[in-house]
Amino acid sequence: METHHTDYLILVNPFHKIPESYFDNLELVEMRGYDNELFRVEKEAAQQFRKLEKAASAKGIPILLSSAYRSVEKQLQIKEEFTAEYGADYAKRYVAEPGCSEHHTGLALDFVAKIRGKWLIENDEIIERASELQPVYDLLPQYGFILRYLKGKEKITGYPAEPWHIRYLGDPEIAAEITAQGITLEEYCERVSKS
Ligand SMILES: [Zn+2]
C-alpha cells in the first residue's frame, strides 16, 4: 500500500517553487484566528499551533493567527490586483511570485500577539516590538516551529525579517537545532543534503 505523508521540511522560497505533487498529500483544516477570521492550516501544524497558543497565553502573551494557507491561484489574483492598482514594479517588490510563497504549504503561519492588553497587528508595530515577543519565540521549537525570516539572513531566505512569520517543521528536535544554531531552513536543508 502506498503511504502518503506531508513533506514537513519542504523548502519554498523565491528560488524554489512549490512542486505540484506537494498538494496531493496536503490535508488542511479550518482554524479561527484574529478577528474571528477563518483560516486553513495543515492538519498537524494546526494541532501544534493550538498548543502554542495555550502556552503563549500562559506566559501572558496571547497569540492568534493572522494568515495561513494561501493557494497558488489566490497568490496569482493578489499579484494581478496589486499590479493593476500599484504597477508592476511595486507588485514585483512586495508580492511573492505565485508558487514561491511559503504560505502555499499550509505550514507557514503569521500571528499577531497581545502585549499588555493591546493587540499588535501592524507589521511595523511588530517589527518595532519584536523583542517583547521573545517569550513566544522561546516556545516555538518544542511545538515544532521556527521563526522563519531572520534579520541578517535576507539574502539567503529572499525575504526581509518577518517577526510574525513562523514555520512548522514536523519535528521539535529539528526546530530546536535550527533555532539553537541561529540558521535558516535554507541553510539546514543545504547541510542535510551534503551530509
Ligand atoms: Zn507569512
PDB file of C-alpha atoms and ligand atoms in Angstrom:
ATOM      1  CA  MET A   1       0.000   0.000   0.000  1.00  0.00           C
ATOM      2  CA  GLU A   2       1.253   3.410  -0.881  1.00  0.00           C
ATOM      3  CA  THR A   3       1.703   5.725   2.058  1.00  0.00           C
ATOM      4  CA  HIS A   4       1.093   9.423   1.806  1.00  0.00           C
ATOM      5  CA  HIS A   5       2.594  11.978   4.056  1.00  0.00           C
ATOM      6  CA  THR A   6       3.285  15.668   4.147  1.00  0.00           C
ATOM      7  CA  ASP A   7       6.872  16.718   3.493  1.00  0.00           C
ATOM      8  CA  TYR A   8       7.255  18.917   6.572  1.00  0.00           C
ATOM      9  CA  LEU A   9      10.765  20.022   5.581  1.00  0.00           C
ATOM     10  CA  ILE A  10       9.746  21.252   2.137  1.00  0.00           C
ATOM     11  CA  LEU A  11      11.628  24.363   1.041  1.00  0.00           C
ATOM     12  CA  VAL A  12       9.564  27.020  -0.737  1.00  0.00           C
ATOM     13  CA  ASN A  13      11.130  30.399  -1.421  1.00  0.00           C
ATOM     14  CA  PRO A  14      11.794  32.793  -4.343  1.00  0.00           C
ATOM     15  CA  PHE A  15      14.316  30.247  -5.671  1.00  0.00           C
ATOM     16  CA  HIS A  16      12.265  27.073  -5.086  1.00  0.00           C
ATOM     17  CA  LYS A  17       8.722  26.866  -6.389  1.00  0.00           C
ATOM     18  CA  ILE A  18       6.345  24.527  -4.629  1.00  0.00           C
ATOM     19  CA  PRO A  19       6.023  21.257  -6.607  1.00  0.00           C
ATOM     20  CA  GLU A  20       2.503  20.371  -7.764  1.00  0.00           C
ATOM     21  CA  SER A  21       2.880  16.936  -6.137  1.00  0.00           C
ATOM     22  CA  TYR A  22       3.028  18.548  -2.680  1.00  0.00           C
ATOM     23  CA  PHE A  23      -0.698  19.207  -2.816  1.00  0.00           C
ATOM     24  CA  ASP A  24      -1.552  15.502  -3.323  1.00  0.00           C
ATOM     25  CA  ASN A  25      -0.910  14.839   0.361  1.00  0.00           C
ATOM     26  CA  LEU A  26      -1.862  18.161   1.881  1.00  0.00           C
ATOM     27  CA  GLU A  27      -4.617  17.932   4.461  1.00  0.00           C
ATOM     28  CA  LEU A  28      -5.977  21.300   5.533  1.00  0.00           C
ATOM     29  CA  VAL A  29      -8.235  22.042   8.479  1.00  0.00           C
ATOM     30  CA  GLU A  30     -10.064  25.233   9.334  1.00  0.00           C
ATOM     31  CA  MET A  31      -8.944  27.393  12.206  1.00  0.00           C
ATOM     32  CA  ARG A  32     -10.183  30.645  13.682  1.00  0.00           C
ATOM     33  CA  GLY A  33      -7.718  33.490  14.020  1.00  0.00           C
ATOM     34  CA  TYR A  34      -7.636  37.154  14.836  1.00  0.00           C
ATOM     35  CA  ASP A  35     -10.949  38.964  14.429  1.00  0.00           C
ATOM     36  CA  ASN A  36     -12.607  35.552  14.208  1.00  0.00           C
ATOM     37  CA  GLU A  37     -11.324  35.172  10.659  1.00  0.00           C
ATOM     38  CA  LEU A  38     -11.339  31.628   9.290  1.00  0.00           C
ATOM     39  CA  PHE A  39      -8.032  30.227   8.003  1.00  0.00           C
ATOM     40  CA  ARG A  40      -6.880  26.936   6.575  1.00  0.00           C
ATOM     41  CA  VAL A  41      -3.838  25.228   8.093  1.00  0.00           C
ATOM     42  CA  GLU A  42      -2.148  21.856   7.528  1.00  0.00           C
ATOM     43  CA  LYS A  43      -3.707  19.415   9.987  1.00  0.00           C
ATOM     44  CA  GLU A  44      -0.739  18.636  12.243  1.00  0.00           C
ATOM     45  CA  ALA A  45       0.546  22.235  12.164  1.00  0.00           C
ATOM     46  CA  ALA A  46      -2.913  23.366  13.312  1.00  0.00           C
ATOM     47  CA  GLN A  47      -2.853  20.979  16.284  1.00  0.00           C
ATOM     48  CA  GLN A  48       0.580  22.191  17.305  1.00  0.00           C
ATOM     49  CA  PHE A  49      -0.348  25.849  16.847  1.00  0.00           C
ATOM     50  CA  ARG A  50      -3.285  25.328  19.226  1.00  0.00           C
ATOM     51  CA  LYS A  51      -0.818  24.073  21.851  1.00  0.00           C
ATOM     52  CA  LEU A  52       1.474  27.009  21.146  1.00  0.00           C
ATOM     53  CA  GLU A  53      -1.443  29.424  21.604  1.00  0.00           C
ATOM     54  CA  LYS A  54      -2.168  27.929  25.030  1.00  0.00           C
ATOM     55  CA  ALA A  55       1.486  28.007  26.101  1.00  0.00           C
ATOM     56  CA  ALA A  56       1.937  31.619  24.929  1.00  0.00           C
ATOM     57  CA  SER A  57      -1.232  32.662  26.707  1.00  0.00           C
ATOM     58  CA  ALA A  58       0.042  31.015  29.895  1.00  0.00           C
ATOM     59  CA  LYS A  59       3.164  33.189  29.549  1.00  0.00           C
ATOM     60  CA  GLY A  60       0.934  36.260  29.390  1.00  0.00           C
ATOM     61  CA  ILE A  61       1.143  36.823  25.624  1.00  0.00           C
ATOM     62  CA  PRO A  62      -1.993  35.614  23.829  1.00  0.00           C
ATOM     63  CA  ILE A  63      -1.422  34.972  20.114  1.00  0.00           C
ATOM     64  CA  LEU A  64      -3.767  34.357  17.179  1.00  0.00           C
ATOM     65  CA  LEU A  65      -3.387  33.531  13.500  1.00  0.00           C
ATOM     66  CA  SER A  66      -3.363  36.416  11.047  1.00  0.00           C
ATOM     67  CA  SER A  67      -2.513  34.430   7.901  1.00  0.00           C
ATOM     68  CA  ALA A  68      -2.064  30.775   6.964  1.00  0.00           C
ATOM     69  CA  TYR A  69      -2.624  28.686   3.819  1.00  0.00           C
ATOM     70  CA  ARG A  70      -2.924  30.549   0.535  1.00  0.00           C
ATOM     71  CA  SER A  71      -3.484  28.800  -2.797  1.00  0.00           C
ATOM     72  CA  VAL A  72      -1.305  29.463  -5.837  1.00  0.00           C
ATOM     73  CA  GLU A  73      -4.443  30.752  -7.619  1.00  0.00           C
ATOM     74  CA  LYS A  74      -5.108  33.210  -4.799  1.00  0.00           C
ATOM     75  CA  GLN A  75      -1.500  34.435  -4.962  1.00  0.00           C
ATOM     76  CA  LEU A  76      -1.902  34.986  -8.707  1.00  0.00           C
ATOM     77  CA  GLN A  77      -5.047  37.001  -8.055  1.00  0.00           C
ATOM     78  CA  ILE A  78      -3.296  39.125  -5.400  1.00  0.00           C
ATOM     79  CA  LYS A  79      -0.404  39.732  -7.791  1.00  0.00           C
ATOM     80  CA  GLU A  80      -2.791  40.862 -10.522  1.00  0.00           C
ATOM     81  CA  GLU A  81      -4.700  43.153  -8.184  1.00  0.00           C
ATOM     82  CA  PHE A  82      -1.503  44.781  -6.908  1.00  0.00           C
ATOM     83  CA  THR A  83      -0.171  45.140 -10.444  1.00  0.00           C
ATOM     84  CA  ALA A  84      -3.395  46.833 -11.586  1.00  0.00           C
ATOM     85  CA  GLU A  85      -3.504  49.148  -8.591  1.00  0.00           C
ATOM     86  CA  TYR A  86       0.156  49.996  -7.937  1.00  0.00           C
ATOM     87  CA  GLY A  87       2.039  48.932 -11.075  1.00  0.00           C
ATOM     88  CA  ALA A  88       4.271  46.003 -11.936  1.00  0.00           C
ATOM     89  CA  ASP A  89       7.367  47.273 -10.077  1.00  0.00           C
ATOM     90  CA  TYR A  90       5.540  47.581  -6.788  1.00  0.00           C
ATOM     91  CA  ALA A  91       3.849  44.199  -7.197  1.00  0.00           C
ATOM     92  CA  LYS A  92       7.147  42.549  -8.029  1.00  0.00           C
ATOM     93  CA  ARG A  93       8.773  44.002  -4.941  1.00  0.00           C
ATOM     94  CA  TYR A  94       6.070  43.317  -2.363  1.00  0.00           C
ATOM     95  CA  VAL A  95       4.089  40.328  -3.565  1.00  0.00           C
ATOM     96  CA  ALA A  96       5.643  36.862  -3.770  1.00  0.00           C
ATOM     97  CA  GLU A  97       5.515  35.136  -7.143  1.00  0.00           C
ATOM     98  CA  PRO A  98       2.667  32.609  -7.338  1.00  0.00           C
ATOM     99  CA  GLY A  99       4.194  29.246  -6.386  1.00  0.00           C
ATOM    100  CA  CYS A 100       7.011  30.856  -4.391  1.00  0.00           C
ATOM    101  CA  SER A 101       5.150  31.836  -1.215  1.00  0.00           C
ATOM    102  CA  GLU A 102       5.730  29.586   1.765  1.00  0.00           C
ATOM    103  CA  HIS A 103       2.072  30.144   2.655  1.00  0.00           C
ATOM    104  CA  HIS A 104       1.193  27.669  -0.140  1.00  0.00           C
ATOM    105  CA  THR A 105       2.454  24.858   2.105  1.00  0.00           C
ATOM    106  CA  GLY A 106      -0.136  25.333   4.872  1.00  0.00           C
ATOM    107  CA  LEU A 107       2.845  25.078   7.230  1.00  0.00           C
ATOM    108  CA  ALA A 108       3.678  28.796   7.316  1.00  0.00           C
ATOM    109  CA  LEU A 109       1.684  30.851   9.772  1.00  0.00           C
ATOM    110  CA  ASP A 110       1.603  34.547  10.557  1.00  0.00           C
ATOM    111  CA  PHE A 111       0.484  35.526  14.036  1.00  0.00           C
ATOM    112  CA  VAL A 112      -0.491  38.611  15.989  1.00  0.00           C
ATOM    113  CA  ALA A 113       0.112  38.994  19.727  1.00  0.00           C
ATOM    114  CA  LYS A 114      -1.480  40.820  22.595  1.00  0.00           C
ATOM    115  CA  ILE A 115       1.028  42.660  24.728  1.00  0.00           C
ATOM    116  CA  ARG A 116      -0.063  44.455  27.869  1.00  0.00           C
ATOM    117  CA  GLY A 117      -3.696  44.461  26.804  1.00  0.00           C
ATOM    118  CA  LYS A 118      -3.181  45.651  23.230  1.00  0.00           C
ATOM    119  CA  TRP A 119      -3.124  43.550  20.071  1.00  0.00           C
ATOM    120  CA  LEU A 120      -0.104  44.280  17.888  1.00  0.00           C
ATOM    121  CA  ILE A 121      -1.438  43.818  14.396  1.00  0.00           C
ATOM    122  CA  GLU A 122       0.503  46.171  12.116  1.00  0.00           C
ATOM    123  CA  ASN A 123       3.755  44.800  10.683  1.00  0.00           C
ATOM    124  CA  ASP A 124       5.656  47.952  11.689  1.00  0.00           C
ATOM    125  CA  GLU A 125       4.486  47.657  15.307  1.00  0.00           C
ATOM    126  CA  ILE A 126       5.513  44.019  15.459  1.00  0.00           C
ATOM    127  CA  ILE A 127       8.941  44.801  13.993  1.00  0.00           C
ATOM    128  CA  GLU A 128       9.436  47.616  16.498  1.00  0.00           C
ATOM    129  CA  ARG A 129       8.459  45.500  19.491  1.00  0.00           C
ATOM    130  CA  ALA A 130       9.732  42.099  18.396  1.00  0.00           C
ATOM    131  CA  SER A 131      11.975  41.822  21.472  1.00  0.00           C
ATOM    132  CA  GLU A 132       8.853  41.716  23.646  1.00  0.00           C
ATOM    133  CA  LEU A 133       7.781  38.597  21.740  1.00  0.00           C
ATOM    134  CA  GLN A 134      10.858  36.657  22.854  1.00  0.00           C
ATOM    135  CA  PRO A 135       8.829  34.534  25.341  1.00  0.00           C
ATOM    136  CA  VAL A 136       6.740  33.340  22.359  1.00  0.00           C
ATOM    137  CA  TYR A 137       9.826  32.675  20.214  1.00  0.00           C
ATOM    138  CA  ASP A 138      11.295  30.628  23.066  1.00  0.00           C
ATOM    139  CA  LEU A 139       8.257  28.339  22.944  1.00  0.00           C
ATOM    140  CA  LEU A 140       8.347  27.686  19.183  1.00  0.00           C
ATOM    141  CA  PRO A 141      10.790  24.743  18.906  1.00  0.00           C
ATOM    142  CA  GLN A 142       9.051  22.482  21.421  1.00  0.00           C
ATOM    143  CA  TYR A 143       5.943  22.599  19.236  1.00  0.00           C
ATOM    144  CA  GLY A 144       7.937  22.075  16.035  1.00  0.00           C
ATOM    145  CA  PHE A 145       8.019  25.691  14.815  1.00  0.00           C
ATOM    146  CA  ILE A 146      10.811  28.086  13.886  1.00  0.00           C
ATOM    147  CA  LEU A 147      10.859  31.820  13.296  1.00  0.00           C
ATOM    148  CA  ARG A 148      11.419  31.713   9.563  1.00  0.00           C
ATOM    149  CA  TYR A 149      12.767  35.066   8.345  1.00  0.00           C
ATOM    150  CA  LEU A 150      15.626  36.338  10.452  1.00  0.00           C
ATOM    151  CA  LYS A 151      17.435  39.657  10.477  1.00  0.00           C
ATOM    152  CA  GLY A 152      20.716  39.431   8.577  1.00  0.00           C
ATOM    153  CA  LYS A 153      19.587  36.395   6.568  1.00  0.00           C
ATOM    154  CA  GLU A 154      17.672  38.289   3.887  1.00  0.00           C
ATOM    155  CA  LYS A 155      19.973  37.188   1.048  1.00  0.00           C
ATOM    156  CA  ILE A 156      19.545  33.525   1.990  1.00  0.00           C
ATOM    157  CA  THR A 157      15.775  33.469   2.554  1.00  0.00           C
ATOM    158  CA  GLY A 158      14.879  36.049  -0.096  1.00  0.00           C
ATOM    159  CA  TYR A 159      12.743  37.916   2.462  1.00  0.00           C
ATOM    160  CA  PRO A 160      13.266  40.715   4.959  1.00  0.00           C
ATOM    161  CA  ALA A 161      12.941  39.839   8.659  1.00  0.00           C
ATOM    162  CA  GLU A 162       9.321  38.998   9.485  1.00  0.00           C
ATOM    163  CA  PRO A 163       8.943  38.588  13.252  1.00  0.00           C
ATOM    164  CA  TRP A 164       5.368  37.313  12.788  1.00  0.00           C
ATOM    165  CA  HIS A 165       6.001  34.516  10.271  1.00  0.00           C
ATOM    166  CA  ILE A 166       6.621  31.058  11.711  1.00  0.00           C
ATOM    167  CA  ARG A 167       7.000  27.706  10.016  1.00  0.00           C
ATOM    168  CA  TYR A 168       6.041  24.228  11.173  1.00  0.00           C
ATOM    169  CA  LEU A 169       8.725  21.576  10.581  1.00  0.00           C
ATOM    170  CA  GLY A 170       7.040  18.490  11.988  1.00  0.00           C
ATOM    171  CA  ASP A 171       9.905  17.676  14.351  1.00  0.00           C
ATOM    172  CA  PRO A 172      10.688  19.563  17.576  1.00  0.00           C
ATOM    173  CA  GLU A 173      14.291  18.301  17.506  1.00  0.00           C
ATOM    174  CA  ILE A 174      14.978  19.796  14.091  1.00  0.00           C
ATOM    175  CA  ALA A 175      13.237  23.030  15.088  1.00  0.00           C
ATOM    176  CA  ALA A 176      15.376  23.206  18.235  1.00  0.00           C
ATOM    177  CA  GLU A 177      18.568  22.532  16.296  1.00  0.00           C
ATOM    178  CA  ILE A 178      17.847  25.225  13.699  1.00  0.00           C
ATOM    179  CA  THR A 179      16.890  27.721  16.412  1.00  0.00           C
ATOM    180  CA  ALA A 180      19.913  26.973  18.610  1.00  0.00           C
ATOM    181  CA  GLN A 181      22.265  27.408  15.661  1.00  0.00           C
ATOM    182  CA  GLY A 182      20.596  30.611  14.503  1.00  0.00           C
ATOM    183  CA  ILE A 183      20.379  29.300  10.956  1.00  0.00           C
ATOM    184  CA  THR A 184      17.639  29.339   8.327  1.00  0.00           C
ATOM    185  CA  LEU A 185      15.718  26.446   6.823  1.00  0.00           C
ATOM    186  CA  GLU A 186      17.696  27.038   3.607  1.00  0.00           C
ATOM    187  CA  GLU A 187      20.989  26.518   5.455  1.00  0.00           C
ATOM    188  CA  TYR A 188      19.659  23.474   7.276  1.00  0.00           C
ATOM    189  CA  CYS A 189      18.468  21.847   4.040  1.00  0.00           C
ATOM    190  CA  GLU A 190      21.811  22.502   2.392  1.00  0.00           C
ATOM    191  CA  ARG A 191      23.689  20.910   5.298  1.00  0.00           C
ATOM    192  CA  VAL A 192      21.427  17.869   5.315  1.00  0.00           C
ATOM    193  CA  SER A 193      21.794  17.398   1.554  1.00  0.00           C
ATOM    194  CA  LYS A 194      25.593  17.467   1.883  1.00  0.00           C
ATOM    195  CA  SER A 195      25.858  15.086   4.816  1.00  0.00           C
TER     196      SER A 195
HETATM  197 ZN    ZN B   1       3.853  34.981   6.360  1.00  0.00          ZN
END
